[in-house]
CSV table of C-alpha atoms in Angstrom, one decimal:
chain,number,residue,atom,x,y,z
A,1,MET,CA,192.9,119.7,-92.8
A,2,ASP,CA,195.7,118.4,-95.0
A,3,ARG,CA,198.6,119.0,-92.6
A,4,HIS,CA,200.4,115.9,-91.5
A,5,PHE,CA,202.4,115.4,-88.3
A,6,THR,CA,204.9,112.5,-87.7
A,7,LEU,CA,205.8,111.7,-84.1
A,8,LEU,CA,209.1,110.0,-83.9
A,9,VAL,CA,209.4,108.2,-80.5
A,10,GLY,CA,212.5,107.0,-78.7
A,11,SER,CA,211.6,105.3,-75.5
A,12,VAL,CA,213.1,103.2,-72.7
A,13,LEU,CA,210.3,102.8,-70.2
A,14,GLY,CA,207.4,104.1,-72.2
A,15,ALA,CA,207.0,107.7,-70.9
A,16,SER,CA,207.9,109.2,-74.2
A,17,GLU,CA,205.3,107.0,-75.9
A,18,TYR,CA,202.8,108.3,-73.4
A,19,VAL,CA,203.7,111.9,-74.3
A,20,ALA,CA,203.5,111.1,-78.1
A,21,ASP,CA,200.1,109.5,-77.6
A,22,ALA,CA,198.8,112.7,-75.8
A,23,ILE,CA,200.2,114.9,-78.6
A,24,ALA,CA,198.7,112.7,-81.3
A,25,GLU,CA,195.3,112.8,-79.5
A,26,ALA,CA,195.4,116.6,-79.3
A,27,LEU,CA,196.4,117.0,-83.0
A,28,ARG,CA,193.8,114.5,-84.2
A,29,ALA,CA,191.1,116.3,-82.2
A,30,ARG,CA,191.9,119.3,-84.3
A,31,GLY,CA,191.6,117.4,-87.5
A,32,TYR,CA,195.2,116.7,-88.4
A,33,LYS,CA,196.6,113.5,-89.8
A,34,VAL,CA,199.1,112.0,-87.3
A,35,THR,CA,201.6,109.1,-87.7
A,36,ILE,CA,203.5,107.7,-84.7
A,37,LEU,CA,206.7,105.8,-85.4
A,38,THR,CA,208.3,103.9,-82.5
A,39,GLN,CA,211.1,102.4,-84.8
A,40,PRO,CA,211.6,105.5,-87.0
A,41,ASP,CA,213.3,105.2,-90.3
A,42,MET,CA,213.8,108.0,-92.9
A,43,ASP,CA,212.1,105.9,-95.6
A,44,ASP,CA,208.9,105.7,-93.5
A,45,ILE,CA,208.4,109.5,-93.1
A,46,GLU,CA,206.2,111.4,-95.5
A,47,ALA,CA,208.2,114.2,-97.0
A,48,ASP,CA,205.6,116.9,-96.3
A,49,SER,CA,205.0,116.0,-92.7
A,50,THR,CA,206.0,118.1,-89.7
A,51,TRP,CA,208.1,116.2,-87.1
A,52,PHE,CA,207.8,115.9,-83.4
A,53,ILE,CA,210.7,114.0,-81.8
A,54,CYS,CA,209.7,112.6,-78.4
A,55,THR,CA,212.7,111.0,-76.7
A,56,PRO,CA,214.5,111.0,-73.4
A,57,THR,CA,218.2,110.8,-72.9
A,58,HIS,CA,219.7,108.5,-70.3
A,59,GLY,CA,223.1,107.7,-68.9
A,60,ALA,CA,225.5,110.2,-70.3
A,61,GLY,CA,223.0,111.7,-72.7
A,62,ASP,CA,222.5,108.5,-74.7
A,63,LEU,CA,219.5,108.0,-76.9
A,64,PRO,CA,217.2,105.0,-76.4
A,65,ASP,CA,218.1,102.0,-78.5
A,66,ASN,CA,215.0,102.2,-80.7
A,67,ILE,CA,215.9,105.6,-82.1
A,68,GLN,CA,219.7,105.4,-82.4
A,69,SER,CA,219.7,104.2,-86.0
A,70,PHE,CA,217.3,107.0,-86.9
A,71,ALA,CA,219.7,109.5,-85.3
A,72,ALA,CA,222.5,108.1,-87.3
A,73,GLN,CA,220.4,108.5,-90.5
A,74,LEU,CA,219.9,112.2,-89.6
A,75,GLU,CA,223.6,112.8,-89.1
A,76,ASN,CA,224.3,111.4,-92.5
A,77,GLU,CA,221.6,113.4,-94.4
A,78,ASP,CA,222.6,116.1,-96.8
């Protein structure tokens, strides 16, 4: 299959990475191409991929440090 999924992972203690790994395993078992990005950047994402964003919030709804710059990129996209 040609469909491609990109899993964008924000994580503090690793639970979101565990979820992303499980999703990736299930998708790969069905023949899909999967990329997992734990330091996501818009330049690293294939244009034709479908995104899954796996991230918790903590504190007052704050995103984990490793995904904050990606969230800022999304906010600035046209």
